[in-house]
């Protein structure tokens, strides 16, 4: 039901009971050697909801396998075409079975068995055209706020991020959580020093300890690598220290109690606020935890995010495949310079033209409009960035979630 802070929503029903705010045909390659063929298939449908995703590695990885399964069964995905070379180690049959078990139309093209590039592209285009026609017959149905998953990430941060866009998203998150939505914030590598603030907000003492542990893991990971999550662009934008950046990033989480810690691909157990742990488990062996903002966006989407709120001070133009990205711009000068790429001007707070509460309410209203079909700026501009690399995670323990009442 709609609430005082959230208009009525609608979505596409899925067989697993969830609802999607988009009806995407995902074209998923299972090794870099199949990337070109998959891209040619997607390019035959410009401006349509046909999105390219994939894993480039030839050698198997449990994390990548899990991520791809979560992505092709994401509620925003209505059908999936899998494009395989044929000799890679990725379990394409398992991916196809996961999509089929979710009730989605799915088809696999194996290039080595299908006659090569031209025939595979032609067959893929034919199948996607059929899938698009089938999905076009689906109708939206009412969707509750408690069925919505909203994520947030910051990128291209500057000295204005922590005082405008990030706390405004925190206000929006508090409103969304109060309305029953699941909200996910990240990233533990940018929250070093904030772990005990988060511990005090944890739903249980065990969860509080788990939050501290995952931030300590991130601090160790970055220490071994010899760098932190602080880019030259952050300094150029007026940020002075890692601590200042961390506190600004933390502001995106708002003030609601924290309900759980997720690993990439974990699904929220219901409404509430969740922290996504993006730093791999075990020994330090995978390099930088995420090589770009879009790697984190993909992990948020794999956790079920219907839409991602992206705060930026310096300006970022990226979007994503599968789930829309909404840009919340912290710096009024950046908003003016990159206005076609920005959705919300949180920089008005600096000029005294709006309050945090007003911008937070504006973000919530825009989330509802985008959920109901309005395109975000990055969608309208055709952005569908996607990155998936190697990682390793252990399963989340019971301490990562509050105990359920008997």
GROMACS .gro file of C-alpha atoms in nm:
model
  406
    1UNK     CA    1   0.000   0.000   0.000
    2UNK     CA    2   0.117   0.358  -0.059
    3UNK     CA    3   0.237   0.550   0.243
    4UNK     CA    4   0.268   0.917   0.329
    5UNK     CA    5   0.619   0.919   0.183
    6UNK     CA    6   0.583   0.670  -0.103
    7UNK     CA    7   0.337   0.673  -0.395
    8UNK     CA    8   0.172   0.353  -0.518
    9UNK     CA    9   0.404   0.121  -0.710
   10UNK     CA   10   0.359  -0.137  -0.985
   11UNK     CA   11   0.581  -0.411  -1.126
   12UNK     CA   12   0.603  -0.720  -1.340
   13UNK     CA   13   0.515  -1.039  -1.147
   14UNK     CA   14   0.767  -1.326  -1.141
   15UNK     CA   15   0.707  -1.694  -1.071
   16UNK     CA   16   0.907  -1.677  -0.747
   17UNK     CA   17   0.668  -1.418  -0.604
   18UNK     CA   18   0.891  -1.114  -0.652
   19UNK     CA   19   0.815  -0.825  -0.884
   20UNK     CA   20   1.042  -0.639  -1.124
   21UNK     CA   21   1.034  -0.273  -1.222
   22UNK     CA   22   1.180  -0.351  -1.565
   23UNK     CA   23   1.130  -0.637  -1.813
   24UNK     CA   24   1.483  -0.684  -1.944
   25UNK     CA   25   1.607  -0.956  -2.176
   26UNK     CA   26   1.954  -1.034  -2.040
   27UNK     CA   27   2.210  -1.155  -2.295
   28UNK     CA   28   2.474  -1.326  -2.082
   29UNK     CA   29   2.812  -1.440  -2.214
   30UNK     CA   30   2.998  -1.703  -2.013
   31UNK     CA   31   3.356  -1.621  -2.123
   32UNK     CA   32   3.527  -1.325  -2.290
   33UNK     CA   33   3.558  -1.532  -2.610
   34UNK     CA   34   3.178  -1.509  -2.647
   35UNK     CA   35   3.158  -1.137  -2.559
   36UNK     CA   36   3.168  -1.010  -2.919
   37UNK     CA   37   2.889  -1.238  -3.038
   38UNK     CA   38   2.672  -1.145  -2.739
   39UNK     CA   39   2.735  -0.773  -2.798
   40UNK     CA   40   2.638  -0.798  -3.165
   41UNK     CA   41   2.308  -0.958  -3.058
   42UNK     CA   42   2.237  -0.677  -2.810
   43UNK     CA   43   2.335  -0.410  -3.064
   44UNK     CA   44   2.052  -0.529  -3.289
   45UNK     CA   45   1.805  -0.387  -3.034
   46UNK     CA   46   1.910  -0.023  -2.977
   47UNK     CA   47   1.709   0.163  -2.718
   48UNK     CA   48   1.526  -0.152  -2.608
   49UNK     CA   49   1.542  -0.347  -2.283
   50UNK     CA   50   1.804  -0.593  -2.408
   51UNK     CA   51   2.109  -0.575  -2.181
   52UNK     CA   52   2.454  -0.728  -2.203
   53UNK     CA   53   2.603  -0.898  -1.897
   54UNK     CA   54   2.872  -1.162  -1.862
   55UNK     CA   55   3.176  -1.312  -1.695
   56UNK     CA   56   3.507  -1.287  -1.887
   57UNK     CA   57   3.709  -1.553  -1.706
   58UNK     CA   58   3.771  -1.897  -1.853
   59UNK     CA   59   3.851  -2.065  -1.522
   60UNK     CA   60   3.571  -2.149  -1.277
   61UNK     CA   61   3.486  -1.930  -0.979
   62UNK     CA   62   3.205  -1.998  -0.731
   63UNK     CA   63   3.147  -1.627  -0.675
   64UNK     CA   64   3.103  -1.554  -1.046
   65UNK     CA   65   2.876  -1.857  -1.088
   66UNK     CA   66   2.655  -1.741  -0.801
   67UNK     CA   67   2.649  -1.384  -0.925
   68UNK     CA   68   2.545  -1.482  -1.276
   69UNK     CA   69   2.266  -1.703  -1.142
   70UNK     CA   70   2.139  -1.417  -0.924
   71UNK     CA   71   2.153  -1.177  -1.218
   72UNK     CA   72   1.964  -1.387  -1.475
   73UNK     CA   73   1.695  -1.450  -1.210
   74UNK     CA   74   1.681  -1.088  -1.092
   75UNK     CA   75   1.322  -0.959  -1.073
   76UNK     CA   76   1.400  -0.694  -1.338
   77UNK     CA   77   1.495  -0.972  -1.585
   78UNK     CA   78   1.211  -1.128  -1.781
   79UNK     CA   79   1.411  -1.362  -2.005
   80UNK     CA   80   1.772  -1.468  -2.058
   81UNK     CA   81   1.985  -1.567  -2.357
   82UNK     CA   82   2.310  -1.741  -2.263
   83UNK     CA   83   2.597  -1.713  -2.511
   84UNK     CA   84   2.879  -1.964  -2.463
   85UNK     CA   85   3.191  -2.037  -2.666
   86UNK     CA   86   3.176  -2.403  -2.570
   87UNK     CA   87   3.511  -2.499  -2.419
   88UNK     CA   88   3.519  -2.260  -2.121
   89UNK     CA   89   3.489  -2.389  -1.766
   90UNK     CA   90   3.182  -2.185  -1.673
   91UNK     CA   91   2.883  -2.409  -1.601
   92UNK     CA   92   2.650  -2.279  -1.870
   93UNK     CA   93   2.407  -2.565  -1.816
   94UNK     CA   94   2.375  -2.478  -1.448
   95UNK     CA   95   2.307  -2.115  -1.540
   96UNK     CA   96   2.040  -2.219  -1.789
   97UNK     CA   97   1.879  -2.450  -1.530
   98UNK     CA   98   1.870  -2.172  -1.272
   99UNK     CA   99   1.691  -1.939  -1.514
  100UNK     CA  100   1.448  -2.210  -1.623
  101UNK     CA  101   1.370  -2.307  -1.263
  102UNK     CA  102   1.276  -1.944  -1.195
  103UNK     CA  103   1.007  -1.961  -1.465
  104UNK     CA  104   1.187  -1.736  -1.714
  105UNK     CA  105   1.222  -1.812  -2.084
  106UNK     CA  106   1.588  -1.907  -2.142
  107UNK     CA  107   1.794  -2.029  -2.434
  108UNK     CA  108   2.162  -2.117  -2.474
  109UNK     CA  109   2.370  -2.066  -2.787
  110UNK     CA  110   2.705  -2.248  -2.795
  111UNK     CA  111   2.914  -2.085  -3.067
  112UNK     CA  112   3.139  -2.384  -3.135
  113UNK     CA  113   2.834  -2.603  -3.193
  114UNK     CA  114   2.631  -2.339  -3.374
  115UNK     CA  115   2.846  -2.274  -3.681
  116UNK     CA  116   3.041  -1.969  -3.563
  117UNK     CA  117   2.984  -1.598  -3.532
  118UNK     CA  118   2.734  -1.517  -3.806
  119UNK     CA  119   2.493  -1.803  -3.741
  120UNK     CA  120   2.513  -1.754  -3.364
  121UNK     CA  121   2.437  -1.383  -3.394
  122UNK     CA  122   2.146  -1.450  -3.631
  123UNK     CA  123   2.000  -1.719  -3.405
  124UNK     CA  124   2.045  -1.499  -3.098
  125UNK     CA  125   1.867  -1.205  -3.261
  126UNK     CA  126   1.579  -1.431  -3.362
  127UNK     CA  127   1.539  -1.565  -3.007
  128UNK     CA  128   1.563  -1.222  -2.843
  129UNK     CA  129   1.303  -1.086  -3.084
  130UNK     CA  130   1.069  -1.371  -2.982
  131UNK     CA  131   1.139  -1.308  -2.611
  132UNK     CA  132   1.071  -0.935  -2.649
  133UNK     CA  133   0.738  -1.005  -2.818
  134UNK     CA  134   0.644  -1.246  -2.540
  135UNK     CA  135   0.739  -1.005  -2.261
  136UNK     CA  136   0.547  -0.722  -2.429
  137UNK     CA  137   0.226  -0.909  -2.347
  138UNK     CA  138   0.290  -0.889  -1.972
  139UNK     CA  139   0.103  -0.631  -1.767
  140UNK     CA  140   0.217  -0.447  -1.456
  141UNK     CA  141   0.043  -0.530  -1.130
  142UNK     CA  142   0.034  -0.348  -0.796
  143UNK     CA  143   0.360  -0.371  -0.601
  144UNK     CA  144   0.409  -0.301  -0.233
  145UNK     CA  145   0.684  -0.081  -0.094
  146UNK     CA  146   0.784  -0.385   0.112
  147UNK     CA  147   0.868  -0.561  -0.217
  148UNK     CA  148   1.115  -0.290  -0.321
  149UNK     CA  149   1.493  -0.315  -0.280
  150UNK     CA  150   1.692   0.010  -0.310
  151UNK     CA  151   2.072   0.033  -0.303
  152UNK     CA  152   2.317   0.320  -0.273
  153UNK     CA  153   2.677   0.381  -0.376
  154UNK     CA  154   2.902   0.687  -0.394
  155UNK     CA  155   3.155   0.762  -0.665
  156UNK     CA  156   3.358   1.062  -0.772
  157UNK     CA  157   3.316   1.205  -0.421
  158UNK     CA  158   3.430   1.555  -0.331
  159UNK     CA  159   3.411   1.786  -0.030
  160UNK     CA  160   3.038   1.846  -0.086
  161UNK     CA  161   2.938   1.478  -0.096
  162UNK     CA  162   2.931   1.425   0.279
  163UNK     CA  163   2.723   1.734   0.352
  164UNK     CA  164   2.461   1.725   0.073
  165UNK     CA  165   2.402   1.417  -0.144
  166UNK     CA  166   2.509   1.146   0.101
  167UNK     CA  167   2.305   1.262   0.401
  168UNK     CA  168   2.011   1.335   0.168
  169UNK     CA  169   2.021   0.972   0.056
  170UNK     CA  170   2.038   0.881   0.426
  171UNK     CA  171   1.713   1.070   0.479
  172UNK     CA  172   1.559   0.887   0.181
  173UNK     CA  173   1.677   0.553   0.318
  174UNK     CA  174   1.518   0.624   0.656
  175UNK     CA  175   1.188   0.701   0.485
  176UNK     CA  176   1.206   0.394   0.264
  177UNK     CA  177   1.295   0.164   0.554
  178UNK     CA  178   1.009   0.309   0.760
  179UNK     CA  179   0.776   0.231   0.468
  180UNK     CA  180   0.891  -0.133   0.460
  181UNK     CA  181   1.151  -0.135   0.181
  182UNK     CA  182   1.486  -0.313   0.197
  183UNK     CA  183   1.778  -0.071   0.160
  184UNK     CA  184   2.142  -0.171   0.103
  185UNK     CA  185   2.449   0.045   0.156
  186UNK     CA  186   2.814  -0.033   0.095
  187UNK     CA  187   3.122  -0.045   0.097
  188UNK     CA  188   3.321  -0.171   0.395
  189UNK     CA  189   3.649  -0.044   0.247
  190UNK     CA  190   3.509   0.310   0.258
  191UNK     CA  191   3.367   0.271   0.609
  192UNK     CA  192   3.693   0.209   0.796
  193UNK     CA  193   3.668   0.399   1.124
  194UNK     CA  194   3.287   0.391   1.124
  195UNK     CA  195   3.252   0.031   1.240
  196UNK     CA  196   3.165   0.114   1.601
  197UNK     CA  197   2.907   0.370   1.493
  198UNK     CA  198   2.744   0.091   1.291
  199UNK     CA  199   2.781  -0.159   1.575
  200UNK     CA  200   2.568   0.063   1.799
  201UNK     CA  201   2.294   0.055   1.535
  202UNK     CA  202   2.299  -0.325   1.486
  203UNK     CA  203   1.981  -0.519   1.555
  204UNK     CA  204   2.168  -0.767   1.777
  205UNK     CA  205   2.504  -0.775   1.956
  206UNK     CA  206   2.611  -1.064   1.732
  207UNK     CA  207   2.535  -0.858   1.423
  208UNK     CA  208   2.732  -0.568   1.570
  209UNK     CA  209   3.036  -0.794   1.611
  210UNK     CA  210   2.994  -0.919   1.253
  211UNK     CA  211   2.993  -0.559   1.125
  212UNK     CA  212   3.316  -0.482   1.311
  213UNK     CA  213   3.476  -0.801   1.177
  214UNK     CA  214   3.394  -0.726   0.814
  215UNK     CA  215   3.529  -0.370   0.841
  216UNK     CA  216   3.846  -0.502   1.008
  217UNK     CA  217   3.880  -0.746   0.719
  218UNK     CA  218   3.856  -0.456   0.475
  219UNK     CA  219   4.118  -0.255   0.666
  220UNK     CA  220   4.355  -0.554   0.660
  221UNK     CA  221   4.293  -0.610   0.288
  222UNK     CA  222   4.373  -0.250   0.199
  223UNK     CA  223   4.677  -0.245   0.430
  224UNK     CA  224   4.826  -0.549   0.259
  225UNK     CA  225   4.761  -0.397  -0.083
  226UNK     CA  226   4.924  -0.073   0.025
  227UNK     CA  227   4.644   0.163  -0.067
  228UNK     CA  228   4.301   0.273   0.049
  229UNK     CA  229   3.980   0.375  -0.118
  230UNK     CA  230   4.093   0.733  -0.174
  231UNK     CA  231   4.151   0.846  -0.533
  232UNK     CA  232   4.340   1.151  -0.663
  233UNK     CA  233   4.007   1.283  -0.785
  234UNK     CA  234   3.879   1.285  -0.427
  235UNK     CA  235   4.170   1.506  -0.320
  236UNK     CA  236   4.127   1.732  -0.622
  237UNK     CA  237   3.765   1.772  -0.515
  238UNK     CA  238   3.864   1.896  -0.170
  239UNK     CA  239   3.847   1.581   0.042
  240UNK     CA  240   4.138   1.590   0.286
  241UNK     CA  241   4.157   1.247   0.453
  242UNK     CA  242   4.030   0.890   0.437
  243UNK     CA  243   3.842   0.963   0.761
  244UNK     CA  244   3.653   1.251   0.602
  245UNK     CA  245   3.563   1.036   0.305
  246UNK     CA  246   3.452   0.747   0.528
  247UNK     CA  247   3.223   0.968   0.737
  248UNK     CA  248   3.071   1.109   0.420
  249UNK     CA  249   3.012   0.761   0.279
  250UNK     CA  250   2.861   0.650   0.609
  251UNK     CA  251   2.605   0.932   0.591
  252UNK     CA  252   2.431   0.748   0.303
  253UNK     CA  253   2.308   0.485   0.552
  254UNK     CA  254   2.083   0.725   0.741
  255UNK     CA  255   1.993   0.651   1.102
  256UNK     CA  256   1.779   0.336   1.087
  257UNK     CA  257   1.877   0.020   1.276
  258UNK     CA  258   2.098  -0.214   1.072
  259UNK     CA  259   1.919  -0.544   1.006
  260UNK     CA  260   2.198  -0.750   0.853
  261UNK     CA  261   2.526  -0.790   0.669
  262UNK     CA  262   2.505  -0.923   0.313
  263UNK     CA  263   2.767  -1.081   0.091
  264UNK     CA  264   2.733  -1.033  -0.287
  265UNK     CA  265   2.434  -1.234  -0.404
  266UNK     CA  266   2.269  -1.258  -0.062
  267UNK     CA  267   1.905  -1.152  -0.066
  268UNK     CA  268   1.764  -0.932   0.212
  269UNK     CA  269   1.541  -1.131   0.444
  270UNK     CA  270   1.276  -0.858   0.444
  271UNK     CA  271   1.251  -0.485   0.486
  272UNK     CA  272   1.521  -0.298   0.674
  273UNK     CA  273   1.872  -0.160   0.632
  274UNK     CA  274   2.157  -0.388   0.521
  275UNK     CA  275   2.533  -0.345   0.486
  276UNK     CA  276   2.697  -0.511   0.184
  277UNK     CA  277   3.043  -0.656   0.251
  278UNK     CA  278   3.230  -0.632  -0.080
  279UNK     CA  279   3.581  -0.734   0.034
  280UNK     CA  280   3.674  -1.097  -0.047
  281UNK     CA  281   3.723  -1.349   0.232
  282UNK     CA  282   4.046  -1.540   0.293
  283UNK     CA  283   4.395  -1.439   0.195
  284UNK     CA  284   4.454  -1.122  -0.005
  285UNK     CA  285   4.481  -1.246  -0.362
  286UNK     CA  286   4.234  -1.068  -0.589
  287UNK     CA  287   4.381  -0.718  -0.602
  288UNK     CA  288   4.160  -0.413  -0.556
  289UNK     CA  289   3.827  -0.532  -0.408
  290UNK     CA  290   3.632  -0.355  -0.681
  291UNK     CA  291   3.810  -0.213  -0.983
  292UNK     CA  292   3.536   0.044  -1.055
  293UNK     CA  293   3.204   0.166  -0.917
  294UNK     CA  294   3.013  -0.054  -1.158
  295UNK     CA  295   3.158  -0.368  -1.002
  296UNK     CA  296   2.989  -0.268  -0.676
  297UNK     CA  297   2.666  -0.177  -0.856
  298UNK     CA  298   2.660  -0.529  -1.006
  299UNK     CA  299   2.700  -0.678  -0.658
  300UNK     CA  300   2.416  -0.462  -0.526
  301UNK     CA  301   2.197  -0.575  -0.816
  302UNK     CA  302   2.287  -0.938  -0.742
  303UNK     CA  303   2.146  -0.876  -0.394
  304UNK     CA  304   1.813  -0.789  -0.557
  305UNK     CA  305   1.838  -0.409  -0.589
  306UNK     CA  306   1.568  -0.277  -0.820
  307UNK     CA  307   1.733   0.066  -0.837
  308UNK     CA  308   2.061   0.220  -0.719
  309UNK     CA  309   2.108   0.572  -0.582
  310UNK     CA  310   2.450   0.694  -0.696
  311UNK     CA  311   2.583   1.000  -0.515
  312UNK     CA  312   2.861   1.200  -0.678
  313UNK     CA  313   3.034   1.533  -0.627
  314UNK     CA  314   3.287   1.538  -0.912
  315UNK     CA  315   3.036   1.379  -1.148
  316UNK     CA  316   2.994   1.029  -1.289
  317UNK     CA  317   2.801   0.940  -1.602
  318UNK     CA  318   2.774   0.562  -1.559
  319UNK     CA  319   2.455   0.363  -1.536
  320UNK     CA  320   2.414  -0.012  -1.530
  321UNK     CA  321   2.257  -0.310  -1.694
  322UNK     CA  322   1.941  -0.464  -1.543
  323UNK     CA  323   1.863  -0.202  -1.274
  324UNK     CA  324   1.831   0.176  -1.319
  325UNK     CA  325   2.084   0.413  -1.161
  326UNK     CA  326   1.964   0.747  -1.017
  327UNK     CA  327   2.234   1.014  -0.988
  328UNK     CA  328   2.221   1.237  -0.681
  329UNK     CA  329   2.466   1.523  -0.743
  330UNK     CA  330   2.629   1.678  -0.437
  331UNK     CA  331   2.796   1.978  -0.599
  332UNK     CA  332   2.583   2.253  -0.757
  333UNK     CA  333   2.858   2.344  -1.005
  334UNK     CA  334   2.886   1.980  -1.117
  335UNK     CA  335   2.509   1.960  -1.157
  336UNK     CA  336   2.510   2.266  -1.381
  337UNK     CA  337   2.801   2.133  -1.588
  338UNK     CA  338   2.668   1.775  -1.621
  339UNK     CA  339   2.296   1.842  -1.593
  340UNK     CA  340   2.195   1.590  -1.862
  341UNK     CA  341   2.353   1.309  -1.659
  342UNK     CA  342   2.226   1.410  -1.313
  343UNK     CA  343   1.882   1.331  -1.171
  344UNK     CA  344   1.877   1.520  -0.840
  345UNK     CA  345   2.054   1.845  -0.751
  346UNK     CA  346   2.140   1.796  -0.384
  347UNK     CA  347   2.377   2.091  -0.418
  348UNK     CA  348   2.075   2.317  -0.360
  349UNK     CA  349   2.130   2.241   0.009
  350UNK     CA  350   2.458   2.435  -0.002
  351UNK     CA  351   2.285   2.737  -0.151
  352UNK     CA  352   2.010   2.728   0.111
  353UNK     CA  353   1.752   2.654  -0.158
  354UNK     CA  354   1.644   2.321  -0.004
  355UNK     CA  355   1.684   2.124   0.316
  356UNK     CA  356   1.814   1.771   0.362
  357UNK     CA  357   1.459   1.660   0.436
  358UNK     CA  358   1.325   1.818   0.119
  359UNK     CA  359   1.591   1.660  -0.103
  360UNK     CA  360   1.545   1.326   0.074
  361UNK     CA  361   1.173   1.340  -0.001
  362UNK     CA  362   1.250   1.432  -0.363
  363UNK     CA  363   1.473   1.124  -0.392
  364UNK     CA  364   1.199   0.898  -0.254
  365UNK     CA  365   0.948   1.040  -0.501
  366UNK     CA  366   1.190   0.988  -0.789
  367UNK     CA  367   1.256   0.629  -0.680
  368UNK     CA  368   0.881   0.569  -0.706
  369UNK     CA  369   0.857   0.727  -1.050
  370UNK     CA  370   1.152   0.525  -1.180
  371UNK     CA  371   1.007   0.209  -1.024
  372UNK     CA  372   0.686   0.279  -1.214
  373UNK     CA  373   0.866   0.307  -1.548
  374UNK     CA  374   1.012   0.658  -1.578
  375UNK     CA  375   1.366   0.644  -1.712
  376UNK     CA  376   1.654   0.781  -1.506
  377UNK     CA  377   1.904   1.005  -1.687
  378UNK     CA  378   2.155   0.722  -1.733
  379UNK     CA  379   1.882   0.497  -1.877
  380UNK     CA  380   1.768   0.763  -2.121
  381UNK     CA  381   2.129   0.809  -2.235
  382UNK     CA  382   2.168   0.435  -2.298
  383UNK     CA  383   2.415   0.352  -2.020
  384UNK     CA  384   2.435  -0.024  -1.949
  385UNK     CA  385   2.781  -0.065  -1.791
  386UNK     CA  386   2.863  -0.406  -1.643
  387UNK     CA  387   3.175  -0.554  -1.477
  388UNK     CA  388   3.218  -0.892  -1.310
  389UNK     CA  389   3.555  -1.027  -1.196
  390UNK     CA  390   3.699  -1.301  -0.973
  391UNK     CA  391   3.637  -1.303  -0.596
  392UNK     CA  392   3.579  -1.551  -0.316
  393UNK     CA  393   3.332  -1.535  -0.027
  394UNK     CA  394   3.228  -1.772   0.246
  395UNK     CA  395   2.861  -1.818   0.325
  396UNK     CA  396   2.713  -1.565   0.565
  397UNK     CA  397   2.683  -1.696   0.920
  398UNK     CA  398   2.376  -1.660   1.143
  399UNK     CA  399   2.541  -1.372   1.326
  400UNK     CA  400   2.495  -1.158   1.014
  401UNK     CA  401   2.119  -1.137   1.066
  402UNK     CA  402   1.892  -1.073   1.365
  403UNK     CA  403   1.733  -1.379   1.520
  404UNK     CA  404   1.382  -1.453   1.398
  405UNK     CA  405   1.108  -1.474   1.657
  406UNK     CA  406   0.993  -1.829   1.725
   0.00000   0.00000   0.00000
